[in-house]
Coordinates of C-alpha atoms in Angstrom, one line a residue:
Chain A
X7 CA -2.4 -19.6 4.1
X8 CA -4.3 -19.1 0.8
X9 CA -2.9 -22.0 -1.5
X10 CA -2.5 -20.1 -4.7
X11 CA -1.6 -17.3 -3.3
X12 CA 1.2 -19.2 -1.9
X13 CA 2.5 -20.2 -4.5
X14 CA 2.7 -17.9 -6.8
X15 CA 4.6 -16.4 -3.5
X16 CA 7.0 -18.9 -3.7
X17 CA 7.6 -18.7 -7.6
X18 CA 8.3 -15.0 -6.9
X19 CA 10.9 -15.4 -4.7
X20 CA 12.7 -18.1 -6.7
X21 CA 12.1 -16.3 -9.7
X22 CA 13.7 -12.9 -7.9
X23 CA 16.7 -15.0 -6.7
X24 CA 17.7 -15.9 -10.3
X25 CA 16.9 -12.3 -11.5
X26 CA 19.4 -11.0 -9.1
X27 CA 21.9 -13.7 -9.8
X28 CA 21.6 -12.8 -14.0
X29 CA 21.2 -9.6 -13.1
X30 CA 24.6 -9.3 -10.9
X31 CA 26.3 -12.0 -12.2
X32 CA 25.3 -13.8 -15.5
X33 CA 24.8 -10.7 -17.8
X34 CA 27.6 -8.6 -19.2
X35 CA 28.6 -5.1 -18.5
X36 CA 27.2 -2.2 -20.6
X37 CA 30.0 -0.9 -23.6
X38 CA 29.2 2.7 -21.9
X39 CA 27.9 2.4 -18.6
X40 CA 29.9 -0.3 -17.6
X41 CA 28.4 -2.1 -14.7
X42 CA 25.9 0.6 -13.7
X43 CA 23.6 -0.7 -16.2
X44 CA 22.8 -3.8 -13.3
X45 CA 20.8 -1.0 -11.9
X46 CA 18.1 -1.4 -14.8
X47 CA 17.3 -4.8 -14.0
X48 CA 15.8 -3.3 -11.3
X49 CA 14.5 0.2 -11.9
X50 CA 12.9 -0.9 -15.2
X51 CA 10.7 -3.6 -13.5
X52 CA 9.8 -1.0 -10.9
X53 CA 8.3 1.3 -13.1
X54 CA 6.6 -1.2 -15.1
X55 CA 4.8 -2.8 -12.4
X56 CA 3.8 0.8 -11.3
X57 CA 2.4 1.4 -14.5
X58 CA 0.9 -1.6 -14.8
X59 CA -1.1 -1.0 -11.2
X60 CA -2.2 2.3 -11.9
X61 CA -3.7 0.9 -15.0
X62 CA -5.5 -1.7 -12.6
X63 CA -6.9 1.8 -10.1
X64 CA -8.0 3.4 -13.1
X65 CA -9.9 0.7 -14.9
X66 CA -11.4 -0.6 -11.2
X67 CA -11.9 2.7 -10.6
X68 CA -14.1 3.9 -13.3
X69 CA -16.0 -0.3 -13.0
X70 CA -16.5 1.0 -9.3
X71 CA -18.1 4.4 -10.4
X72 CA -20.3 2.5 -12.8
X73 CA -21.3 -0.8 -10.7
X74 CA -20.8 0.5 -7.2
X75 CA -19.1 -2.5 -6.5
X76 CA -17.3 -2.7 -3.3
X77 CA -14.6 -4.9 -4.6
X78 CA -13.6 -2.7 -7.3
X79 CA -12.9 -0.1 -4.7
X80 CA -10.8 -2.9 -2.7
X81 CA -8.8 -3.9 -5.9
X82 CA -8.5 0.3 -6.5
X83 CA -7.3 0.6 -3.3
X84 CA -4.8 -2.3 -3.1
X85 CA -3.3 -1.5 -6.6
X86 CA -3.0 2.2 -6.0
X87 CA -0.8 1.4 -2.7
X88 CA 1.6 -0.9 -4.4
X89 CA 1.8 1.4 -7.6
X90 CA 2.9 4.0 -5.4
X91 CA 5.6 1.5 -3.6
X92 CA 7.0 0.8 -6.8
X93 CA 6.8 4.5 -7.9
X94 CA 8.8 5.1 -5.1
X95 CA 11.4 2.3 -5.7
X96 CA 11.9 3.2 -9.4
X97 CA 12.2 7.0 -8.5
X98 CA 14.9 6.0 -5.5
X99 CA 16.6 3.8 -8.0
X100 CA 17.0 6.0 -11.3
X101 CA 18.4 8.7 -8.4
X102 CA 20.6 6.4 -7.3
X103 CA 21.5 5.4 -11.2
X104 CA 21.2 9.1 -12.6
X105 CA 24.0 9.9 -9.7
X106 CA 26.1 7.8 -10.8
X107 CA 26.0 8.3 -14.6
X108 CA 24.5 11.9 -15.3
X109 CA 26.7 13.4 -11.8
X110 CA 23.9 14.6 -10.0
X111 CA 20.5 12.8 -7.5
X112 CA 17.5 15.0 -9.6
X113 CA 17.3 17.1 -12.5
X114 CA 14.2 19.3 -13.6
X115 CA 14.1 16.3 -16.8
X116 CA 10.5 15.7 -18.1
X117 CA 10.9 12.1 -17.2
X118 CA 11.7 12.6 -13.6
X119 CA 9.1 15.2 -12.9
X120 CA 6.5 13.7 -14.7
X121 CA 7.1 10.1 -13.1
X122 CA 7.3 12.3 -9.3
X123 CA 4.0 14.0 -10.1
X124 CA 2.4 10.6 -10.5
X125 CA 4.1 9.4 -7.0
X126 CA 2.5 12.5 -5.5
X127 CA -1.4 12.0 -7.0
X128 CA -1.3 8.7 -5.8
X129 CA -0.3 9.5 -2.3
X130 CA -2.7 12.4 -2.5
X131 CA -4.9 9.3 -3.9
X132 CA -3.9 6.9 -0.4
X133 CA -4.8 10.3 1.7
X134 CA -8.1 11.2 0.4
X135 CA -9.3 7.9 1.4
X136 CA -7.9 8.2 4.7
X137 CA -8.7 11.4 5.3
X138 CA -12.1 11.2 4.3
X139 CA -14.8 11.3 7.5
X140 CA -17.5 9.4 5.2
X141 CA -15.3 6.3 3.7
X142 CA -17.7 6.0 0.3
X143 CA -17.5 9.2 -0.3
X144 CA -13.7 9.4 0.3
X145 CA -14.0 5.9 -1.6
X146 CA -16.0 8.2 -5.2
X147 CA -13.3 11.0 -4.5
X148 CA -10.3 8.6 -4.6
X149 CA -11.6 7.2 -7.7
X150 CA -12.2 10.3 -9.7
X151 CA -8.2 11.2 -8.4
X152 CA -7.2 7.5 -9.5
X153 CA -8.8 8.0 -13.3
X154 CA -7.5 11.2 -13.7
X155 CA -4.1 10.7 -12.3
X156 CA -3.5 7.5 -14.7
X157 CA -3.2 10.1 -17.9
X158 CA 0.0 11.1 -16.6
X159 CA 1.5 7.8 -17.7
X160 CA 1.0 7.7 -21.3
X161 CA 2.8 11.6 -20.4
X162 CA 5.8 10.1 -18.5
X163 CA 5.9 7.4 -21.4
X164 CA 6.1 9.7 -24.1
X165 CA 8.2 12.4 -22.3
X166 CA 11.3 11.2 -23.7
X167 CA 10.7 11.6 -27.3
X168 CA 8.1 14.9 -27.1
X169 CA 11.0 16.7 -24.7
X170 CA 14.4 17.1 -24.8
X171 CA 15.5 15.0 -22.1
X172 CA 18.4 13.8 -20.4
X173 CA 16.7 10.6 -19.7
X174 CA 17.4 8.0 -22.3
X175 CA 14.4 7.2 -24.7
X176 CA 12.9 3.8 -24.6
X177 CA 15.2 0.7 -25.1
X178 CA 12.4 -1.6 -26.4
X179 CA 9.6 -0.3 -28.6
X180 CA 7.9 -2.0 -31.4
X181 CA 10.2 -3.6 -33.6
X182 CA 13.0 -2.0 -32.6
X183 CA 15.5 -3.9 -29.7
X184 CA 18.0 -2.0 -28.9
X185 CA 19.5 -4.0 -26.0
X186 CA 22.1 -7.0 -26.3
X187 CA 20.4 -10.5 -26.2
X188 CA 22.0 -11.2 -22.8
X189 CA 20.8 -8.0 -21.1
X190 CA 17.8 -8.3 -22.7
X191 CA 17.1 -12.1 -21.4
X192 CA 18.3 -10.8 -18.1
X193 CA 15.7 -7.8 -18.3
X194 CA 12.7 -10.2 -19.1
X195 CA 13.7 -11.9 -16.4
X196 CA 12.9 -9.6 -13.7
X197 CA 10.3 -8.3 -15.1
X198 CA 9.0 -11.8 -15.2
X199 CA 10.1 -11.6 -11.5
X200 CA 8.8 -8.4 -10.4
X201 CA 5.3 -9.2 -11.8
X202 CA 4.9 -12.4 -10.1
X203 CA 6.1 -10.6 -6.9
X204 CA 3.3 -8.0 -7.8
X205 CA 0.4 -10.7 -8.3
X206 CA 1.2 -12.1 -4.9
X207 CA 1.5 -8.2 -3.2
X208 CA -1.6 -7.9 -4.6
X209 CA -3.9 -11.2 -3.7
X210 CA -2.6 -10.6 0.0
X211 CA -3.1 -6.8 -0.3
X212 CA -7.0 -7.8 -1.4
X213 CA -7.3 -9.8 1.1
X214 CA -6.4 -7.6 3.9
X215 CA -9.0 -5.0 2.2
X216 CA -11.4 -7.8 2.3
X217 CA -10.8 -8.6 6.1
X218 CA -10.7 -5.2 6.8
X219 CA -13.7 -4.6 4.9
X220 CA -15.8 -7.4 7.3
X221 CA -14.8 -6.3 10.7
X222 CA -15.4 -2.8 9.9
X223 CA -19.1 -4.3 8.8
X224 CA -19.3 -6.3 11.7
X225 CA -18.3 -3.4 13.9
X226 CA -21.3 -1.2 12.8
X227 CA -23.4 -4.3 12.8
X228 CA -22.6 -4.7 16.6
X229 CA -23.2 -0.8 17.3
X230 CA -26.5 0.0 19.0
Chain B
X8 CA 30.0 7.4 -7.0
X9 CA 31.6 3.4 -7.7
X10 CA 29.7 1.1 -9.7
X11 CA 30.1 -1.4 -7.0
X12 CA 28.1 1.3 -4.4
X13 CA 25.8 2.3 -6.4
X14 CA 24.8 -1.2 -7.2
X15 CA 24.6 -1.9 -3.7
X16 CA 22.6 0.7 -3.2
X17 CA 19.7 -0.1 -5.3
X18 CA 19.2 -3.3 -5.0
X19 CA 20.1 -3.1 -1.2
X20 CA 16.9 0.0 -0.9
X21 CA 14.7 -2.5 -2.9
X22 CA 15.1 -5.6 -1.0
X23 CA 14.7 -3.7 2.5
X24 CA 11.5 -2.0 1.5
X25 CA 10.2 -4.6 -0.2
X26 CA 10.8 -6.8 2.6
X27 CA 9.2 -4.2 5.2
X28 CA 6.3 -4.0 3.0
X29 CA 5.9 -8.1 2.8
X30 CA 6.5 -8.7 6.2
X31 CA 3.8 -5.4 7.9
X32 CA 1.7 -6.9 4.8
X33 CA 1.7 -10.9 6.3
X34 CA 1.4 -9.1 9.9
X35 CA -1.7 -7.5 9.4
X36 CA -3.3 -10.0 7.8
X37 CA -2.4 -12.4 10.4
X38 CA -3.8 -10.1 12.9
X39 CA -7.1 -9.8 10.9
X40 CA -7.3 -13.4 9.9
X41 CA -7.4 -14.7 13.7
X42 CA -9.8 -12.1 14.2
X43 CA -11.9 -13.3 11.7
X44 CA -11.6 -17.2 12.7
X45 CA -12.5 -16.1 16.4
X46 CA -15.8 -13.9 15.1
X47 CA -16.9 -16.9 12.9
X48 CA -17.8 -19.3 15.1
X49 CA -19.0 -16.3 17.5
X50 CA -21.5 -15.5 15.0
X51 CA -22.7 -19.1 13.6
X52 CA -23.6 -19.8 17.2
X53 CA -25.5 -16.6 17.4
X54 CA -27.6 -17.6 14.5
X55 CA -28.6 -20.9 15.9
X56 CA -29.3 -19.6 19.5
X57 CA -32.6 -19.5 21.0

């Protein structure tokens, strides 16, 4: 197996196991939610590493458009699956969360539809590449999908404070903490975690592209 | 809803996907990594051949 990709593996997982621990154990309940607030020590780093992938598709994306570089297409490709993995986690998550606290699974909130309509451009991002009968083509397409779908996360960042929403606004923005020093150790934490977890999703991600990538070559090569 | 299922819950959801994802993920790329160790040496030799 790839050495650094390894272990930067193996730092994930360790790094995971003492995120749950703090995040479980170690940190203290909320004053208001109690111990529902665990639940952000997971959701939060969800989304985050979501965001932080579909800034990866759009910036590979628009290098791919411009250099015609396969490998920005692979690193597009690889992030934009992952983002919408974690898309789908933090969406599952805040359900599960928002049942608990606000009484009900969804609600119309600016937040949550926002953050579900960038879930659904970047499946619709995943199918035009499958779908497509000429792969560079379907690889141009995806990448005009991936840039334009990434200005709906500044959208679903800002949603909170342009809308009235029931989803709480930001808990950390500049210069302004509003989280206990516990929870907030607890939160850096796992996100620590979850994007260490995410470098080593996405080296063995690429490298599947990659393989992928030659036999496909060497398939066409072979055909008379 | 208890604080104790809900909890469960999400982190129970994330741990199962995530480790479906890892372990398709380190399937199919040991599928296409022995493919590609058999196809290397396939190919060297077809390069040096007569």
């Amino acid at each position: 197996m790839n050495a650094p990709r390894s272990l930067v593996g193996s730092a994930a997982l360790a790094l995971l196991a003492l995120g749950v621990y703090i995040g479980l154990w170690a940190s203290p309940p909320d004053a208001f939610q109690r111990d529902y607030v665990r639940i952000m020590y997971v959701h939060v780093p969800s989304v985050s590493v979501a965001y932080l992938s579909f800034a990866i598709v759009c910036v590979t994306s628009i290098l791919f458009l411009w250099k015609r570089q396969a490998i920005y297409d692979q690193l597009a490709h690889s992030a934009a699956e992952l983002g919408v993995l974690f898309t789908g986690l933090a969406l599952a998550t805040g359900s599960i969360w928002g049942k608990a606290v606000w009484g009900t699974w969804w609600t119309w909130d600016a937040r949550l539809v926002t953050t579900a309509i960038l879930f659904l451009v970047y499946i619709g991002y995943l199918l035009v590449r499958e779908l497509a009968e000429e792969p560079a083509r379907g690889a141009r397409l995806a990448a005009v999908v991936g840039i334009i779908g990434f200005l709906d996360v500044p959208i679903i960042h800002y949603s909170v404070v342009w809308f009235r929403t029931l989803h709480q606004p930001a808990s950390i923005t500049r210069g302004d903490i509003k989280l206990a020093p516990p929870m907030l150790a607890a939160l850096m934490i796992n996100l620590l975690a979850f994007g260490l977890l995410y470098a080593y999703l996405l080296m063995a991600r690429l490298r599947l592209e990659r393989l992928e990538a030659a036999r496909l070559r060497l398939a066409s090569e072979g055909d008379p | 809803m208890t604080a104790a299922t809900a909890i469960s819950a999400a982190y129970g959801l994330v741990l199962v996907a995530l480790l479906v994802y890892v372990r398709r993920l380190r399937h199919r790329l040991r599928r296409l990594e022995t493919e590609d160790q058999e196809q290397t040496p396939r190919s060297a030799g077809s390069a040096i051949a007569p």
